[in-house]
CSV table of C-alpha atoms in Angstrom, one decimal:
chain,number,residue,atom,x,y,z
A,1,UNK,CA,-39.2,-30.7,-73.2
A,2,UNK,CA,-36.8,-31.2,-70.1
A,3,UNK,CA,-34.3,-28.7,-70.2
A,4,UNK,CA,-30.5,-29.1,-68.4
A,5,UNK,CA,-30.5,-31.6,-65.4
A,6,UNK,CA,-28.5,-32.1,-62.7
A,7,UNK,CA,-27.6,-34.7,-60.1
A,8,UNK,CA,-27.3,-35.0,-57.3
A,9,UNK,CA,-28.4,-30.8,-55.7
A,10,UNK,CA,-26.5,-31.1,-53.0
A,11,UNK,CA,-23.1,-32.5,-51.7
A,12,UNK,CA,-20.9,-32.5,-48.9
A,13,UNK,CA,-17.7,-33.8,-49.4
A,14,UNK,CA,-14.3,-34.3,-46.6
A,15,UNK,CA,-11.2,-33.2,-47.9
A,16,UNK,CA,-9.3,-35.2,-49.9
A,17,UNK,CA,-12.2,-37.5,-50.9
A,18,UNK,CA,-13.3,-38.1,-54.9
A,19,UNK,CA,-16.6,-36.6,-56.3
A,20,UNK,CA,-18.8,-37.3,-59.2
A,21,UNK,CA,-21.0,-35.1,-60.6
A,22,UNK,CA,-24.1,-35.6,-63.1
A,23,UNK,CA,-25.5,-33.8,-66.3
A,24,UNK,CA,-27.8,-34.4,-68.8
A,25,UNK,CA,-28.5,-31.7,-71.3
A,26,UNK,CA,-31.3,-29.9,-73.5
A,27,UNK,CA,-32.9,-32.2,-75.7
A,28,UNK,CA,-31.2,-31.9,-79.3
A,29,UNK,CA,-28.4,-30.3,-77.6
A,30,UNK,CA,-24.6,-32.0,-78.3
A,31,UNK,CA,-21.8,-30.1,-76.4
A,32,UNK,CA,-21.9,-29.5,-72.4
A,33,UNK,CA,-20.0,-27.8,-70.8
A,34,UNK,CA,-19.3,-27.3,-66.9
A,35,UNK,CA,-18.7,-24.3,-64.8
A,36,UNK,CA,-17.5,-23.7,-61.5
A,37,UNK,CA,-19.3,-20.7,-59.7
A,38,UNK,CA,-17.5,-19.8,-56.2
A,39,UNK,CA,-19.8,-17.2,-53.7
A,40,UNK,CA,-20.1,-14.0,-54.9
A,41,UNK,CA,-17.7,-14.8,-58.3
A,42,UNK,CA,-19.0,-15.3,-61.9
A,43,UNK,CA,-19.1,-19.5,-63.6
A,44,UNK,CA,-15.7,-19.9,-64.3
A,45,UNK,CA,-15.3,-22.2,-67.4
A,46,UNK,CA,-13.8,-25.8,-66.3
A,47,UNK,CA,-14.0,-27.6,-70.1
A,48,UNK,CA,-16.1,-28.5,-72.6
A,49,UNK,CA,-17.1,-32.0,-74.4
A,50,UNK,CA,-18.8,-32.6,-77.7
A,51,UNK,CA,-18.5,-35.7,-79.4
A,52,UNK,CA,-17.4,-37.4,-76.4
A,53,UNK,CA,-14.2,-35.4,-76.4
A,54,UNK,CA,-12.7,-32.7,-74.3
A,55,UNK,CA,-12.6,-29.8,-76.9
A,56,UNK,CA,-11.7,-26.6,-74.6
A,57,UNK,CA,-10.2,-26.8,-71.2
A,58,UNK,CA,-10.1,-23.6,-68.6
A,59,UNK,CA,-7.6,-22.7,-65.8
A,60,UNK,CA,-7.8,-26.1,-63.6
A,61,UNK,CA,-5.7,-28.7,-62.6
A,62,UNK,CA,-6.1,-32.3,-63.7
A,63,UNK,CA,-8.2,-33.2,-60.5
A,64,UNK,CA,-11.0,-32.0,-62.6
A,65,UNK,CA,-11.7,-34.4,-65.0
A,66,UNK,CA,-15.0,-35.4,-67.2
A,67,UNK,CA,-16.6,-37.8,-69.8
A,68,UNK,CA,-19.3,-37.3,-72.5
A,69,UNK,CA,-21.4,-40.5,-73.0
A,70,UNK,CA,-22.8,-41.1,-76.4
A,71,UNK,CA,-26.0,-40.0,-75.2
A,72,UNK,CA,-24.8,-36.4,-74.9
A,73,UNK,CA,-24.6,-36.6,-71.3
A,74,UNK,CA,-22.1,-35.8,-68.8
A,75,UNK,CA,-19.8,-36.4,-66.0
A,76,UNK,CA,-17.6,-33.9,-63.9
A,77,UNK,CA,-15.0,-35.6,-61.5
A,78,UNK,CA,-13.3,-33.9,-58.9
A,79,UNK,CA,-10.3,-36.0,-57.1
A,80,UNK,CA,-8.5,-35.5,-54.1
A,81,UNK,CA,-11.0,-32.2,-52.7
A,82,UNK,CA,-9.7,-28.9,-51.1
A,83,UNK,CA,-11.4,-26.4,-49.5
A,84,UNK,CA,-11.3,-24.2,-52.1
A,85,UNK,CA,-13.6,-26.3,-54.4
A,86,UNK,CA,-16.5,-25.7,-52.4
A,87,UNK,CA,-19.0,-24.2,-55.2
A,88,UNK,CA,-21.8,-24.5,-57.5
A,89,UNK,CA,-21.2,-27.0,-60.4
A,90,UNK,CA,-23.1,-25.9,-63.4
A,91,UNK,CA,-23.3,-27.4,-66.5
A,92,UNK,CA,-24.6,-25.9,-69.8
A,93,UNK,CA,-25.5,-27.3,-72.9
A,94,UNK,CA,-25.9,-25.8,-76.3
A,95,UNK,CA,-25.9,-27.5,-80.0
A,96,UNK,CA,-22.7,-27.3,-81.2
A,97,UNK,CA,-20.4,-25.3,-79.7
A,98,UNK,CA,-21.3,-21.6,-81.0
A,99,UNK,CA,-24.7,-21.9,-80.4
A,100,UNK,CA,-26.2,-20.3,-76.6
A,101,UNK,CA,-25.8,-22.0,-73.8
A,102,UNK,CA,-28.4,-23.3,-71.1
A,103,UNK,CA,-27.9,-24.0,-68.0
A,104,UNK,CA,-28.6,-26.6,-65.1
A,105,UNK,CA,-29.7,-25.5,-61.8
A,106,UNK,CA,-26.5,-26.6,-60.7
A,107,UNK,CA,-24.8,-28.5,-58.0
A,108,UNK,CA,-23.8,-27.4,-54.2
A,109,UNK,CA,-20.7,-28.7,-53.3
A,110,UNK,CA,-19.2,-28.3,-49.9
A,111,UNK,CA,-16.0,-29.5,-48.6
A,112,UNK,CA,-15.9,-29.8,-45.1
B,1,UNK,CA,-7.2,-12.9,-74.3
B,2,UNK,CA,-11.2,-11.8,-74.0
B,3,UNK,CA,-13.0,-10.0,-70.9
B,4,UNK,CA,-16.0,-8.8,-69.8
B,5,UNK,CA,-16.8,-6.0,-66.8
B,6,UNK,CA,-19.5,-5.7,-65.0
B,7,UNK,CA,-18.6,-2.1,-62.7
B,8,UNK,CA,-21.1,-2.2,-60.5
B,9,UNK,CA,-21.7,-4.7,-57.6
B,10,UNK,CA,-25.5,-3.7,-56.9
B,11,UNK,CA,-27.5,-1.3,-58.7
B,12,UNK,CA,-30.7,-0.6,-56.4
B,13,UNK,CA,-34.4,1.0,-58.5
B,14,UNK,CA,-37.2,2.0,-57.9
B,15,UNK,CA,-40.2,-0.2,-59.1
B,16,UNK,CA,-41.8,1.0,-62.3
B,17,UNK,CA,-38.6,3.2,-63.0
B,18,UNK,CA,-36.2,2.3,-65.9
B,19,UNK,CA,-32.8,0.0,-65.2
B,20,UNK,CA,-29.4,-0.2,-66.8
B,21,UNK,CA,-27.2,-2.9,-65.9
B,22,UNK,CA,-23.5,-2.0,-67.7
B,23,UNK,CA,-21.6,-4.3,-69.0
B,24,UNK,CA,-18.2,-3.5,-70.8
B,25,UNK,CA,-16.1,-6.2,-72.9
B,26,UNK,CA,-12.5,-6.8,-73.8
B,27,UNK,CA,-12.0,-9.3,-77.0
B,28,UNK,CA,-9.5,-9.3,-80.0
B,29,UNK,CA,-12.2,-9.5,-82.8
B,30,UNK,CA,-16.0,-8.8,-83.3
B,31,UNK,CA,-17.8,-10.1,-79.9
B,32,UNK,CA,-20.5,-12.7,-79.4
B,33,UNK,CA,-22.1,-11.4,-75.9
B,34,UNK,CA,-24.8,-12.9,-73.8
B,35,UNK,CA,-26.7,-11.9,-70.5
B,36,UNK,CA,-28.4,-14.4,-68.2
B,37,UNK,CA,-29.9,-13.7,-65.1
B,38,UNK,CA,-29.7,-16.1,-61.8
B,39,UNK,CA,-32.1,-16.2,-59.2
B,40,UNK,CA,-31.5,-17.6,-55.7
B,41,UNK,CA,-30.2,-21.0,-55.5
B,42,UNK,CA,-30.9,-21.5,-59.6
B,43,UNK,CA,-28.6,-21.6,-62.7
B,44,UNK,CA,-28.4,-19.3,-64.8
B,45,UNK,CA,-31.3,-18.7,-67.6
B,46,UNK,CA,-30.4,-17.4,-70.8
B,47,UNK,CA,-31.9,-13.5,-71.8
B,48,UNK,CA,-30.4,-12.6,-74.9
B,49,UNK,CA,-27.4,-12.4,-77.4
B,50,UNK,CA,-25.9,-10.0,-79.6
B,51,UNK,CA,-24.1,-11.8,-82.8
B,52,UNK,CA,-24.7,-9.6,-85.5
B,53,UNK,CA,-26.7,-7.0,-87.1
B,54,UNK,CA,-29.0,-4.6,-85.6
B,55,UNK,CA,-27.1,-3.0,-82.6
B,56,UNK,CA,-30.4,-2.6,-80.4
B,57,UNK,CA,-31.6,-6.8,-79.4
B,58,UNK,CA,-34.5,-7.5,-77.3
B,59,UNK,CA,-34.6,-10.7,-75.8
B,60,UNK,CA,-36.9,-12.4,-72.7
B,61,UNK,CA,-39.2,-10.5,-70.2
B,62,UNK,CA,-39.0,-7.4,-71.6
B,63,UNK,CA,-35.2,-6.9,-71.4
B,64,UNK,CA,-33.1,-5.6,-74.1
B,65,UNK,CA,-29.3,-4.5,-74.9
B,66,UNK,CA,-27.5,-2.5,-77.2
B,67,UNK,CA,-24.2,-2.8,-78.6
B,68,UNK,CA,-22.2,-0.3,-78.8
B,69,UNK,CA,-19.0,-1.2,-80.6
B,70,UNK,CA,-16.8,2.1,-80.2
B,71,UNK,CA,-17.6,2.1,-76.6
B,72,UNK,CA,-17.1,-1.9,-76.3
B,73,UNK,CA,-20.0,-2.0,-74.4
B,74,UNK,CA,-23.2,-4.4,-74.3
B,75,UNK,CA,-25.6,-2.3,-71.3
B,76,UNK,CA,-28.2,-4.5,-70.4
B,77,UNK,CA,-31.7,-2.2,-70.1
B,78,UNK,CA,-35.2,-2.3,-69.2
B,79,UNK,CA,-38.0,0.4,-69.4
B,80,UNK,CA,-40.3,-0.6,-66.4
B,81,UNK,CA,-38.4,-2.6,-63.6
B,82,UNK,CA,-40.5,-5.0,-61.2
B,83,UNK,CA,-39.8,-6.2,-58.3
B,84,UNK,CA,-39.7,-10.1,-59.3
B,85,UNK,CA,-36.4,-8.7,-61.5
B,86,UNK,CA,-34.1,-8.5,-58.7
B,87,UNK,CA,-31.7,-10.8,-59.1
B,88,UNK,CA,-28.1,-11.4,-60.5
B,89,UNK,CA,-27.0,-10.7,-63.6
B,90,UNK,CA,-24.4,-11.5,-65.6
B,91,UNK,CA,-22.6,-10.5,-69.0
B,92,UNK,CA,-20.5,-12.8,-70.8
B,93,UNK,CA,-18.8,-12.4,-73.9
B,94,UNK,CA,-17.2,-15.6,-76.5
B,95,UNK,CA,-14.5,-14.5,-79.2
B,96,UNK,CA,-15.5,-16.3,-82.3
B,97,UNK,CA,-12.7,-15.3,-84.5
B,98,UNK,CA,-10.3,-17.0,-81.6
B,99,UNK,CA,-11.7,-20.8,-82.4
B,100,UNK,CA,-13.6,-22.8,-79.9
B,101,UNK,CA,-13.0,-20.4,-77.0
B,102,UNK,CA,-15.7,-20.6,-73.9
B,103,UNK,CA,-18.2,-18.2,-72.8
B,104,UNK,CA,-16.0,-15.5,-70.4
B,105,UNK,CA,-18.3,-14.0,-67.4
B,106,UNK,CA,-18.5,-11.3,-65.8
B,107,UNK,CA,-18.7,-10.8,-61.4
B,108,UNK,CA,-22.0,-10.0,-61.6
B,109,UNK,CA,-24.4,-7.1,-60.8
B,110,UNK,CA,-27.0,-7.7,-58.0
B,111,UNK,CA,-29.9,-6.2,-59.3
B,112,UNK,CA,-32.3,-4.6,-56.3
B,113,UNK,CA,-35.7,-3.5,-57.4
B,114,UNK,CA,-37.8,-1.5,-54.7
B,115,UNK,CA,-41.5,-1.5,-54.3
């Protein structure tokens, strides 16, 4: 049983270009949910999606967007890149939206 | 709005000794709280939850926690650390009286376990 994946590991981005990042969750697992973990800082909680719909949303502009697909999995778009979004990109996924979260091995962003 | 804190940075053991990792939480209602640890250059992998019932909940590779609800406080513990446990750890705590709310994190406590 494959657990959280993640595309691609690594990234390194310019300012001001667009990014796309990938997720597919736990099997039997409907809600992800992505996270943006800066050095030395705790995930920080971007939004959420379960039945392909943004259901929770955390402190972040609307350069960070995303899509569910009907398969459960996930996209995380980040527009117009600054400096300060250099990070790791996790995404978690759990079924439903109480239920424990697990976690990708995330993606490295750097913008450059 | 919920919280959690994690008051120390690193916590440094000796091999074979016992470990407490603290962990201290900030929520309007009764507290849903996780910890997960995160090796180097990995996501984070779930070690155990508190929801309900009894206070004391043992979860993966011989960690445990207790809850301590007067003291809003969810101390992560282990009886005999090993070096392969260093690592970071982190508390996080969901309000589930407050609707769909996110899991809240904590900085994170850099674990250090000496041979």
């Amino acid at each position: 049983d494959a657990g959280v994946t993640q595309s691609p590991t690594h990234l390194i981005k310019t300012r001001g270009q667009q990014v796309t990042l990938r997720c597919s969750p736990k099997s039997g697992h409907d809600t992800v949910s992505w996270y943006q973990q800066a050095l030395g800082q705790g995930p920080q909680f971007i939004f959420q999606y379960y039945e392909e719909e943004e259901r929770q949303r955390g402190n972040f502009p609307d350069r960070f967007s995303g899509h569910q697909f009907p398969n459960y999995s996930s996209e995380l778009n980040v527009n117009a890149l600054l400096l300060g979004d250099s990070a790791l990109y996790l995404c978690a996924s759990s079924f439903e939206v109480f239920h424990e979260q697990f976690f990708g091995p995330g993606t490295r962003l750097t913008v450059l | 709005a919920q919280s959690v804190a994690q008051p120390e940075d690193q916590v440094n053991v000796a091999e074979g000794n016992p470990l407490t990792v603290k962990c201290t939480y900030s929520v309007s209602g009764n507290p849903y709280l996780f910890w997960y640890v995160q090796y180097p250059n990995r996501g984070l992998q779930f070690l155990l939850k508190y929801i309900t019932g009894d206070n004391l909940v043992k979860g993966s590779y011989g960690f445990e926690a207790e809850f301590n609800k007067s003291q809003t406080s969810f101390h992560l513990k282990k009886p005999s650390a090993l070096v392969s446990d260093s690592a970071l750890y982190f508390c996080a705590v969901r309000d589930p009286n407050s609707g769909n709310t996110p899991l809240v994190f904590g900085k994170g406590t850099r674990l250090s376990v000496i041979a």
